[in-house]
Short mmCIF file of N, CA and C in Angstrom, two decimals:
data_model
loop_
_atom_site.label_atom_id
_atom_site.label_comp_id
_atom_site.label_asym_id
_atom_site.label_seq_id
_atom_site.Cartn_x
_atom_site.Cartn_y
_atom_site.Cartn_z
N UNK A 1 -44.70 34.17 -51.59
CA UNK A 1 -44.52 35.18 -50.55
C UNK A 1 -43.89 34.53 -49.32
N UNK A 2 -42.83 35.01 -48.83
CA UNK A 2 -42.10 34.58 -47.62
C UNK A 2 -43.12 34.94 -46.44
N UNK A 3 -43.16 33.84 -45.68
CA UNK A 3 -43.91 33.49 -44.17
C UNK A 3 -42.77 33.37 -42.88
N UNK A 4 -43.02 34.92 -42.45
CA UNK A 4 -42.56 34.71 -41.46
C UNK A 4 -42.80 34.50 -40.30
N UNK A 5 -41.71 34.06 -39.62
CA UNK A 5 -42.19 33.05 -38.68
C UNK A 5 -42.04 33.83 -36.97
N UNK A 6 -43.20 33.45 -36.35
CA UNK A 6 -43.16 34.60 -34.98
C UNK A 6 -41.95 34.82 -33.98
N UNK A 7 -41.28 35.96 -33.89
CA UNK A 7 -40.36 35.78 -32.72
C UNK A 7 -40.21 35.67 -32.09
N UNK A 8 -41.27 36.77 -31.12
CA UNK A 8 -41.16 36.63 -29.88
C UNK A 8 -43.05 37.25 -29.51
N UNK A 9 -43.47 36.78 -28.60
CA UNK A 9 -44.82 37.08 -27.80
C UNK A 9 -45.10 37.86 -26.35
N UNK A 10 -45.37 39.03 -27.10
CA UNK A 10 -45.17 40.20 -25.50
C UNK A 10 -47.26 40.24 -25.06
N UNK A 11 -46.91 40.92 -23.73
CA UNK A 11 -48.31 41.04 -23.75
C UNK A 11 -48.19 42.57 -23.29
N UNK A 12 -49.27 42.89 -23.64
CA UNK A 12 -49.54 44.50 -24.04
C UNK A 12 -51.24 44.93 -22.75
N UNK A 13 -51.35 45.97 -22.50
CA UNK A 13 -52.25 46.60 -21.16
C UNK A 13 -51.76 45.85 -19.59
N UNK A 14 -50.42 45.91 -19.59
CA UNK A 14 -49.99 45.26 -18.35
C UNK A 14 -49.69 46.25 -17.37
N UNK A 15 -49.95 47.51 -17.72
CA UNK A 15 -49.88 48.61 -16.35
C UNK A 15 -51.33 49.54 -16.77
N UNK A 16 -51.76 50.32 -15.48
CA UNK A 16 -52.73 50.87 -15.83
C UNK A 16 -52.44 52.17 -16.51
N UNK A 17 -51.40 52.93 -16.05
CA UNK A 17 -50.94 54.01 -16.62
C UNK A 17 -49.53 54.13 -17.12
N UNK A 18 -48.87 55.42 -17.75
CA UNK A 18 -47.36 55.69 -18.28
C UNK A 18 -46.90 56.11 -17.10
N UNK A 19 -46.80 55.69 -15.93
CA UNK A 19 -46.48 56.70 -15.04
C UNK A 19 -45.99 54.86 -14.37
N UNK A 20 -46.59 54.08 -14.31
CA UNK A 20 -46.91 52.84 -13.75
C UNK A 20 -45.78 51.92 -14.63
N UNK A 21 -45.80 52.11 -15.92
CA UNK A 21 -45.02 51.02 -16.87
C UNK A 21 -43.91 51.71 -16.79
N UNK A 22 -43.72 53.25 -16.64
CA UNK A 22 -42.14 53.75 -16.43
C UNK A 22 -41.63 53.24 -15.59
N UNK A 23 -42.14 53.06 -14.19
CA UNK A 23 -41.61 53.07 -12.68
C UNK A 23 -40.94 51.12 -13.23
N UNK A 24 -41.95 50.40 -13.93
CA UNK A 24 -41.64 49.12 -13.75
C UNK A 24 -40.27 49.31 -14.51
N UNK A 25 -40.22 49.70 -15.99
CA UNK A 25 -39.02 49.92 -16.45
C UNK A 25 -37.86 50.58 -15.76
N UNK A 26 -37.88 51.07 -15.33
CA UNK A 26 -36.60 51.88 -14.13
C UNK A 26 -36.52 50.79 -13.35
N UNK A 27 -37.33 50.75 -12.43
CA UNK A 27 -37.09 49.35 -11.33
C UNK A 27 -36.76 48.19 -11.51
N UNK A 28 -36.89 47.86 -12.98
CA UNK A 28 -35.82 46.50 -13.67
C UNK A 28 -34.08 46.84 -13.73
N UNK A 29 -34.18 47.98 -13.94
CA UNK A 29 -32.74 48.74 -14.07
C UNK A 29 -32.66 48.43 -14.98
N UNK A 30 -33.51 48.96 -16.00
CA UNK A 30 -33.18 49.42 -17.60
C UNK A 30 -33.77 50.85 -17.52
N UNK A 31 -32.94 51.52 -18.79
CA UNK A 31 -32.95 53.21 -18.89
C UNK A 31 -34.18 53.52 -20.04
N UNK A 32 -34.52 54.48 -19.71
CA UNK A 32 -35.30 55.52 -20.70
C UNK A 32 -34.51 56.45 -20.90
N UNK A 33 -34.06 56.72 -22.47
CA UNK A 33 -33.47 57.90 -23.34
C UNK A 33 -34.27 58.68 -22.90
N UNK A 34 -33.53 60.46 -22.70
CA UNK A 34 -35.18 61.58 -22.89
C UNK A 34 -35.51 61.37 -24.27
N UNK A 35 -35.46 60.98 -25.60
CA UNK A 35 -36.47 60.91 -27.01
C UNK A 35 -37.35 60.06 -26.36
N UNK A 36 -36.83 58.83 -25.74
CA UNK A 36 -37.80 57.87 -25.63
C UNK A 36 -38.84 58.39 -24.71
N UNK A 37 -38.50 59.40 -23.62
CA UNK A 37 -39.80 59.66 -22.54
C UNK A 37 -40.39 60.73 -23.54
N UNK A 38 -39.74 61.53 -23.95
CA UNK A 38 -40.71 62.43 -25.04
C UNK A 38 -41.87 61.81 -25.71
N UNK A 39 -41.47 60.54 -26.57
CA UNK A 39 -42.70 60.01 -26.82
C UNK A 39 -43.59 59.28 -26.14
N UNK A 40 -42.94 58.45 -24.74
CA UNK A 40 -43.74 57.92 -23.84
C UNK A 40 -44.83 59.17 -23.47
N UNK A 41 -44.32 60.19 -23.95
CA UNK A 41 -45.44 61.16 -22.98
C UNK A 41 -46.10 61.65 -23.77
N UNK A 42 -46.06 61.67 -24.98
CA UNK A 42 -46.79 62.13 -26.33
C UNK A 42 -48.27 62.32 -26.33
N UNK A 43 -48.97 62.98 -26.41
CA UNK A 43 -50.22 63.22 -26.70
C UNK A 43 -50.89 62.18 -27.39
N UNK A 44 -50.38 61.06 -28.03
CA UNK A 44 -50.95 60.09 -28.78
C UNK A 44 -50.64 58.45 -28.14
N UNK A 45 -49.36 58.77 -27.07
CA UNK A 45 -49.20 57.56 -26.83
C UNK A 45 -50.16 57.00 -25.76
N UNK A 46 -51.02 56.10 -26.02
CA UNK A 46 -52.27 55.46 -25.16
C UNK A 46 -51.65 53.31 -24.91
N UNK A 47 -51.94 53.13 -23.62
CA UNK A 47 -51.75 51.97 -23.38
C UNK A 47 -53.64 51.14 -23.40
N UNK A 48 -53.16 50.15 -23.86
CA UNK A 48 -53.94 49.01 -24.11
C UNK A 48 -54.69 48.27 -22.81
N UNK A 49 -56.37 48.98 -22.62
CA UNK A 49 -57.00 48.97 -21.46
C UNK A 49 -56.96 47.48 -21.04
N UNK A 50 -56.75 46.72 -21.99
CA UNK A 50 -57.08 45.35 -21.55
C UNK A 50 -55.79 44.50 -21.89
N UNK A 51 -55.77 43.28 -21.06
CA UNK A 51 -54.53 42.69 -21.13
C UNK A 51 -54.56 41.55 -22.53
N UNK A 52 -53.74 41.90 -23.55
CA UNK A 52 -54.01 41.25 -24.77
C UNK A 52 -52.22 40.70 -24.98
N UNK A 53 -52.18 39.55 -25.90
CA UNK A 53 -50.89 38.99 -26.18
C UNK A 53 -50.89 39.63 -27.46
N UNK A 54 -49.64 39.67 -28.09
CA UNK A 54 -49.19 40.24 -29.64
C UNK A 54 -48.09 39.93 -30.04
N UNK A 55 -48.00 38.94 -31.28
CA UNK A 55 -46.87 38.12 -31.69
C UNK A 55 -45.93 39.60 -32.72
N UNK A 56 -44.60 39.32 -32.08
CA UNK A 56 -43.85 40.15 -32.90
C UNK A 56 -43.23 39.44 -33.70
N UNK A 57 -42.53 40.35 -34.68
CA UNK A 57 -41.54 39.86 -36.18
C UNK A 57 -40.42 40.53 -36.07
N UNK A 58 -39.24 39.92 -35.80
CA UNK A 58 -38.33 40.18 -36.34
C UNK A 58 -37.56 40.15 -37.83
N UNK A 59 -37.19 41.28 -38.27
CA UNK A 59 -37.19 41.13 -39.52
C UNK A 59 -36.57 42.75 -40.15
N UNK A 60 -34.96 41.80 -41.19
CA UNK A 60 -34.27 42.94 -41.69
C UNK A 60 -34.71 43.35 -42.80
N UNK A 61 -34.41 44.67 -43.69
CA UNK A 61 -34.30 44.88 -45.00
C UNK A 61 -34.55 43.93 -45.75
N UNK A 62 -33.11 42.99 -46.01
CA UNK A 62 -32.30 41.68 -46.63
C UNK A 62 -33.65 41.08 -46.63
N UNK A 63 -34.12 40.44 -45.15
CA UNK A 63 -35.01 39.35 -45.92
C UNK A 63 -36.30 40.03 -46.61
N UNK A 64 -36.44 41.46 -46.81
CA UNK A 64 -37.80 42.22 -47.49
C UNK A 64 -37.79 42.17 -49.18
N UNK A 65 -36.10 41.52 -49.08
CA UNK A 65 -36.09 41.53 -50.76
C UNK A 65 -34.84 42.94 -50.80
N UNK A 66 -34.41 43.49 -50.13
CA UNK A 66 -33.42 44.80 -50.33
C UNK A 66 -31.98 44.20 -49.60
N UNK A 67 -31.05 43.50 -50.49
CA UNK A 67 -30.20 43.10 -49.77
C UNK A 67 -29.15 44.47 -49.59
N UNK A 68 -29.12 45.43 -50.44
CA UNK A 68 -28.26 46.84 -50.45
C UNK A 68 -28.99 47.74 -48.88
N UNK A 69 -30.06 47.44 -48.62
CA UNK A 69 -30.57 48.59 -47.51
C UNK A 69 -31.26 49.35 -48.80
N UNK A 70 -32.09 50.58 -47.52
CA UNK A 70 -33.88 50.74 -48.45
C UNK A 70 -34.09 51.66 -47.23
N UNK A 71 -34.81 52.33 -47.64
CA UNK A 71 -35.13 53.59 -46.77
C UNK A 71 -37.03 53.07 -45.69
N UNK A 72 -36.54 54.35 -44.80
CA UNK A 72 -37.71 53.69 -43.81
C UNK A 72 -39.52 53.59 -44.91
N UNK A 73 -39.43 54.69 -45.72
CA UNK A 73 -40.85 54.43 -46.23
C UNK A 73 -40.83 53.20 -47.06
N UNK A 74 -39.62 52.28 -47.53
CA UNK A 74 -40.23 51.58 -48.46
C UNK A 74 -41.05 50.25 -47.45
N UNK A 75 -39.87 50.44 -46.51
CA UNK A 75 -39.80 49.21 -45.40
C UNK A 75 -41.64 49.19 -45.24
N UNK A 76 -41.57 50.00 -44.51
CA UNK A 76 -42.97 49.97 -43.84
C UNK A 76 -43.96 50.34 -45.00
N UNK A 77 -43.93 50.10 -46.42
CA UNK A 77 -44.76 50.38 -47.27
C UNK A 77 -44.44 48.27 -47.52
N UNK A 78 -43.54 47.91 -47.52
CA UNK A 78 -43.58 46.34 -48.19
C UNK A 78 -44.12 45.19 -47.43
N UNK A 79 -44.30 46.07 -45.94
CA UNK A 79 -44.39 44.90 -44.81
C UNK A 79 -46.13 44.59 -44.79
N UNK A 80 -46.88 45.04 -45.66
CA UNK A 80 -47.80 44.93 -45.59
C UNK A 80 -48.26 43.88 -46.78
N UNK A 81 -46.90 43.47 -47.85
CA UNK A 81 -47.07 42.54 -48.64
C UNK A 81 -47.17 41.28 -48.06
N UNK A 82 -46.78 41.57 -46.67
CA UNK A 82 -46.69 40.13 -45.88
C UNK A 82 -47.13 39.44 -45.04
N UNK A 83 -48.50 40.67 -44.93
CA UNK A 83 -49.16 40.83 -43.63
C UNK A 83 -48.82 41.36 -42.43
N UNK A 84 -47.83 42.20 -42.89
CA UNK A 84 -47.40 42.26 -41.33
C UNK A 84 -48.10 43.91 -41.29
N UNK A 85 -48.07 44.36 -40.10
CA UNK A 85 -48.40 46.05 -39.66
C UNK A 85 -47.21 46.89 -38.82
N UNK A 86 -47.62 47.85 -38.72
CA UNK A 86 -46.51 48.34 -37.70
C UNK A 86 -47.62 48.42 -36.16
N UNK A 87 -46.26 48.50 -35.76
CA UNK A 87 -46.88 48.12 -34.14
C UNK A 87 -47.44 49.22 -33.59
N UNK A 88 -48.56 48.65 -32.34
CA UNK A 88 -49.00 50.02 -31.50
C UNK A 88 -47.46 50.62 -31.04
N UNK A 89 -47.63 51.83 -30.31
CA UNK A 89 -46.93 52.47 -29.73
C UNK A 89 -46.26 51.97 -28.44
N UNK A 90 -47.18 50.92 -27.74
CA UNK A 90 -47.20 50.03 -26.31
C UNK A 90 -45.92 49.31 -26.87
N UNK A 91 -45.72 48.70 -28.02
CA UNK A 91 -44.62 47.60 -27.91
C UNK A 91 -43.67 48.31 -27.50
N UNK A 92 -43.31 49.05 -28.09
CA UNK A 92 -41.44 49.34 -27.86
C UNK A 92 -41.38 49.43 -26.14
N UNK A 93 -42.03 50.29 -25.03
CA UNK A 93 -41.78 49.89 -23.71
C UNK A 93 -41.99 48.90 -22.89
N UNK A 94 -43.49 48.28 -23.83
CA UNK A 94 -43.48 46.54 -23.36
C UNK A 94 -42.27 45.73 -23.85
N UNK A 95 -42.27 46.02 -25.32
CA UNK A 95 -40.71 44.79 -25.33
C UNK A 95 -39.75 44.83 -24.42
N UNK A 96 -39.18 47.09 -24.41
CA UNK A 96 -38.15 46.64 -23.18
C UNK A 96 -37.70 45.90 -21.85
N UNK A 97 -39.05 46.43 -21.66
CA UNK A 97 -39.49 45.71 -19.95
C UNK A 97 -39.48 43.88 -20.30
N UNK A 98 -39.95 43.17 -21.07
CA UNK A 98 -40.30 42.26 -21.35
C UNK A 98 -39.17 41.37 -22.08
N UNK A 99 -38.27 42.05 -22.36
CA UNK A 99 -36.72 41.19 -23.31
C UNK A 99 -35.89 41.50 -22.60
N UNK A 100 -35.63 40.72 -21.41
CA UNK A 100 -34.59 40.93 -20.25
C UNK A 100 -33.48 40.07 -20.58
N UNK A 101 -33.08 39.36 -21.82
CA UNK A 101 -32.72 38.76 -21.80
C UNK A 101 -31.83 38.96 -23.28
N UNK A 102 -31.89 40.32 -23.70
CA UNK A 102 -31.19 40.63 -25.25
C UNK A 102 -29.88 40.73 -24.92
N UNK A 103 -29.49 40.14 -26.82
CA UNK A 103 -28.19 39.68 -26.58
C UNK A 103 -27.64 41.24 -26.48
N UNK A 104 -26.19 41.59 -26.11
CA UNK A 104 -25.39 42.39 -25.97
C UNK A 104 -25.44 42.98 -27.79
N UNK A 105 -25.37 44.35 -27.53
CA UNK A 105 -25.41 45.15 -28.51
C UNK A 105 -26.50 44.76 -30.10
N UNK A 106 -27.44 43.83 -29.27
CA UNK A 106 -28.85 43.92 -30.28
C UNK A 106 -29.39 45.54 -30.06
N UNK A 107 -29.76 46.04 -31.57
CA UNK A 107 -30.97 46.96 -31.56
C UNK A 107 -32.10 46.91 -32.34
N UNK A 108 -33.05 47.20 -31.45
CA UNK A 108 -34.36 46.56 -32.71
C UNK A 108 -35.11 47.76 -32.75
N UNK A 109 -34.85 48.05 -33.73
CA UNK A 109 -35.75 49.27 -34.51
C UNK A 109 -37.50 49.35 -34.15
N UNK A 110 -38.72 49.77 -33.56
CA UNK A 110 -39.60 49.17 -33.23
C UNK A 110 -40.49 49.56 -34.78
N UNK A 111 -40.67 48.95 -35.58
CA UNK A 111 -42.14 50.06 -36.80
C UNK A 111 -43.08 49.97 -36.24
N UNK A 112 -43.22 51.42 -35.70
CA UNK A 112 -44.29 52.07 -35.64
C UNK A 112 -44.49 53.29 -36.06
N UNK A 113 -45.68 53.94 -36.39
CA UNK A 113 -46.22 55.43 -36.40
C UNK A 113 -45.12 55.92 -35.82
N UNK A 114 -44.80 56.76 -36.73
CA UNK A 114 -43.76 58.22 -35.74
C UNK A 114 -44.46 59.30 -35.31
N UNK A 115 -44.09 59.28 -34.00
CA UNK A 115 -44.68 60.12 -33.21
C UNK A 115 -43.84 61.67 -33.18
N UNK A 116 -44.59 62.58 -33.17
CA UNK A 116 -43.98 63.93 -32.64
C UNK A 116 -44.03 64.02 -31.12
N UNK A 117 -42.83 63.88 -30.62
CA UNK A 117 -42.19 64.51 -29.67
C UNK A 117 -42.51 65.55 -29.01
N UNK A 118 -42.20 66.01 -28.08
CA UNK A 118 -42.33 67.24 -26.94
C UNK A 118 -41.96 68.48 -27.31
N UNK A 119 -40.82 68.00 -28.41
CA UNK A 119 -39.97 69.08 -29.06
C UNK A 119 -40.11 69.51 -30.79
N UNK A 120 -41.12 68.49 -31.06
CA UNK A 120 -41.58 68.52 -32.41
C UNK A 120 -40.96 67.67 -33.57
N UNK A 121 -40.19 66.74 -32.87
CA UNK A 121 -39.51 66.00 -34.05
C UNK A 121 -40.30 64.63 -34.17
N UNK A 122 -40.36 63.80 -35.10
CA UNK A 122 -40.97 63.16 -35.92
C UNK A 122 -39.85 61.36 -34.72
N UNK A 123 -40.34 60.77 -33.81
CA UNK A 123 -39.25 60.15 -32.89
C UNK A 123 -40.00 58.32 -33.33
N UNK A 124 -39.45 57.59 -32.94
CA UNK A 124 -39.53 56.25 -32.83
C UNK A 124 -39.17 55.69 -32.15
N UNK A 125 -39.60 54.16 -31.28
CA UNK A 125 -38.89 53.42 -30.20
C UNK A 125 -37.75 52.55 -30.79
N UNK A 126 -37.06 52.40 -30.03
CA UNK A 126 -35.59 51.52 -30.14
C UNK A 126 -35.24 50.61 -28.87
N UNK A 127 -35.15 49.75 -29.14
CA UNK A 127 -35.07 48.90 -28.12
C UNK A 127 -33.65 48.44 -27.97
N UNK A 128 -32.66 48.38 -27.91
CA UNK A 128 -30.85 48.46 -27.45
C UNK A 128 -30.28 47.95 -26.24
N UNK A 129 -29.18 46.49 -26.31
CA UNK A 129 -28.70 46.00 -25.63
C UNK A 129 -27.08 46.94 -25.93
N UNK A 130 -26.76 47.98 -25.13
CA UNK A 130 -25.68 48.94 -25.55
C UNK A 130 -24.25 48.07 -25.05
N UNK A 131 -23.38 48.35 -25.24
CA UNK A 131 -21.95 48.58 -25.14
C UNK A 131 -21.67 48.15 -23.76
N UNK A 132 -22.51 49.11 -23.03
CA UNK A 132 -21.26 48.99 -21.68
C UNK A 132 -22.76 48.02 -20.80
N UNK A 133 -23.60 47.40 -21.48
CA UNK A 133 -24.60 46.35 -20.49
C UNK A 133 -25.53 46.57 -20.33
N UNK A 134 -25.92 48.22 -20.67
CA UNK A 134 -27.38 48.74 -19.99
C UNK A 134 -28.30 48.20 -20.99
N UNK A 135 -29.57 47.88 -20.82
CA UNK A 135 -30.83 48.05 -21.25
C UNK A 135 -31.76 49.05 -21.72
N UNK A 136 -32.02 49.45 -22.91
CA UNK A 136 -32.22 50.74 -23.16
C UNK A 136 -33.63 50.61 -23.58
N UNK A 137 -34.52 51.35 -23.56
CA UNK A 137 -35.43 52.05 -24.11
C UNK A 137 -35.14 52.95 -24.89
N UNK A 138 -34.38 53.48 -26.15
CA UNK A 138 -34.09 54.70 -26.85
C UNK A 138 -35.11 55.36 -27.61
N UNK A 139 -35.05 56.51 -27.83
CA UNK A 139 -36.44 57.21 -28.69
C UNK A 139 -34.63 57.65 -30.28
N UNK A 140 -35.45 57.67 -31.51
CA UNK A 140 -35.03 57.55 -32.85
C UNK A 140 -35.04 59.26 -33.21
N UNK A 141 -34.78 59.86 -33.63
CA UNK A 141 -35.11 61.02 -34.53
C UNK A 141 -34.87 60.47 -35.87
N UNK A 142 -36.03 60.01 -36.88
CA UNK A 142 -36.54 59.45 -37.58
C UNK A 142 -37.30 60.08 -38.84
N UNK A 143 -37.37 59.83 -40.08
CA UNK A 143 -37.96 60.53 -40.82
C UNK A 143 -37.82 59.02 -42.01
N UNK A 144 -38.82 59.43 -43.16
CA UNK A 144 -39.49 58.57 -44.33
C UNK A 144 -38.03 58.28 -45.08
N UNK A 145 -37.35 59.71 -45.19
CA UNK A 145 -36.03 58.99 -46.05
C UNK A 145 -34.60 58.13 -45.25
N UNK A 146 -35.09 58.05 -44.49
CA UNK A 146 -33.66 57.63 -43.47
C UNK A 146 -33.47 56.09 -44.35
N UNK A 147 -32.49 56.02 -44.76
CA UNK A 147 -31.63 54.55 -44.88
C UNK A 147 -31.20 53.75 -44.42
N UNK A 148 -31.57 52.56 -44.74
CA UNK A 148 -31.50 51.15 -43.52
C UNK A 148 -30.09 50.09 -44.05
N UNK A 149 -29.53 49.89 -43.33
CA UNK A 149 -28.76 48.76 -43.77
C UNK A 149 -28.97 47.61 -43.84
N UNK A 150 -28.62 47.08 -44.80
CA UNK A 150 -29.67 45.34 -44.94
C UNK A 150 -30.01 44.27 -43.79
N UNK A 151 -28.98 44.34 -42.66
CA UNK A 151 -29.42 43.37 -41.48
C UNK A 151 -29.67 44.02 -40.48
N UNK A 152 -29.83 45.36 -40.64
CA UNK A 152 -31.07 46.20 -39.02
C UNK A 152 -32.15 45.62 -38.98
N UNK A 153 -32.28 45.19 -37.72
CA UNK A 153 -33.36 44.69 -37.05
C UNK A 153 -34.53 45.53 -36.75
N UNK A 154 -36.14 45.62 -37.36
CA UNK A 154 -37.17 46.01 -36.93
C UNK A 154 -37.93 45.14 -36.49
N UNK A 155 -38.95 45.50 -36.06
CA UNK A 155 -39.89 44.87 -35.25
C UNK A 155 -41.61 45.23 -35.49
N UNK A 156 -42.33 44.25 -36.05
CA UNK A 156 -43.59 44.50 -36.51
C UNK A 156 -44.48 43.44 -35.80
N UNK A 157 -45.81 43.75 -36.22
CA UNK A 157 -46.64 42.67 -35.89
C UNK A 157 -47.70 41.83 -36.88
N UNK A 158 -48.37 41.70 -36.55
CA UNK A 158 -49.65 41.06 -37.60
C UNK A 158 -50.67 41.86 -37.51
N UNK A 159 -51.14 42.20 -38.67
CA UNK A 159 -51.96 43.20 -38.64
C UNK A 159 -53.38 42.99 -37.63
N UNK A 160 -53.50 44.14 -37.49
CA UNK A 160 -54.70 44.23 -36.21
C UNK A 160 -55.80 44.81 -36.72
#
């Protein structure tokens, strides 16, 4: 079984509220998509009362064993051959705030739970160094069959 190896280390309950971790994200001068505030505001999305560290994984298709690309349920059905989990909901706006430093036109897919939206769609975090420089927070319109290409970047953790 392939051991992968940690990428990067965010820490997670670093604002008290969504109202608090938005303002920090804006005030870095990185953007929130509206998908992405849809789910920041989600009925399910809860931040982490206490200040805890959480090693992330970077990690494509290709190295899951699918060098053709593989749809989102298999992904997040194999990552558990490896120990890995999908992430709270906190990473994708902690990473943004917290990866000030992504390369130009990286996007990292976040796995997590898909959340329903404001508007009822099934959304996910995306984390995106775009085109013209900005820093993104993006929200996904996302579903089980969507198809991955072998070197898209997601983002998991160790199971909790």
């Amino acid at each position: 079984m392939k051991d992968f190896k940690i990428w990067k280390t965010i820490e997670l309950g670093t604002h008290k509220n969504i109202n608090d971790l938005e303002t920090a994200i804006q005030k870095s001068k990185m953007i929130i998509g509206s998908w992405a505030k849809d789910v920041l505001y989600s009925k399910e999305f809860i931040l982490s009362n206490n200040k805890t560290s959480l090693d992330l994984f970077r990690i494509t298709p290709k190295e899951l064993g699918y060098p053709t690309g593989v749809t989102t349920e298999v992904i997040y059905n194999k990552i558990f051959d490896f120990g890995l989990s999908l992430c709270p909901l906190e990473v994708g706006p902690q990473l943004r705030l917290q990866y000030k430093n992504q390369p130009l036109l990286e996007s990292l897919q976040i796995g997590m739970r898909q959340q329903e939206d404001t508007k009822g769609y099934k959304s996910e975090f995306r984390v995106v160094h775009a085109v013209d420089g900005k820093l993104w927070l993006a929200g996904d319109h996302k579903h089980k069959d969507n198809f991955w290409d072998p070197d898209e970047y997601f983002i998991f953790c160790k199971k909790i």
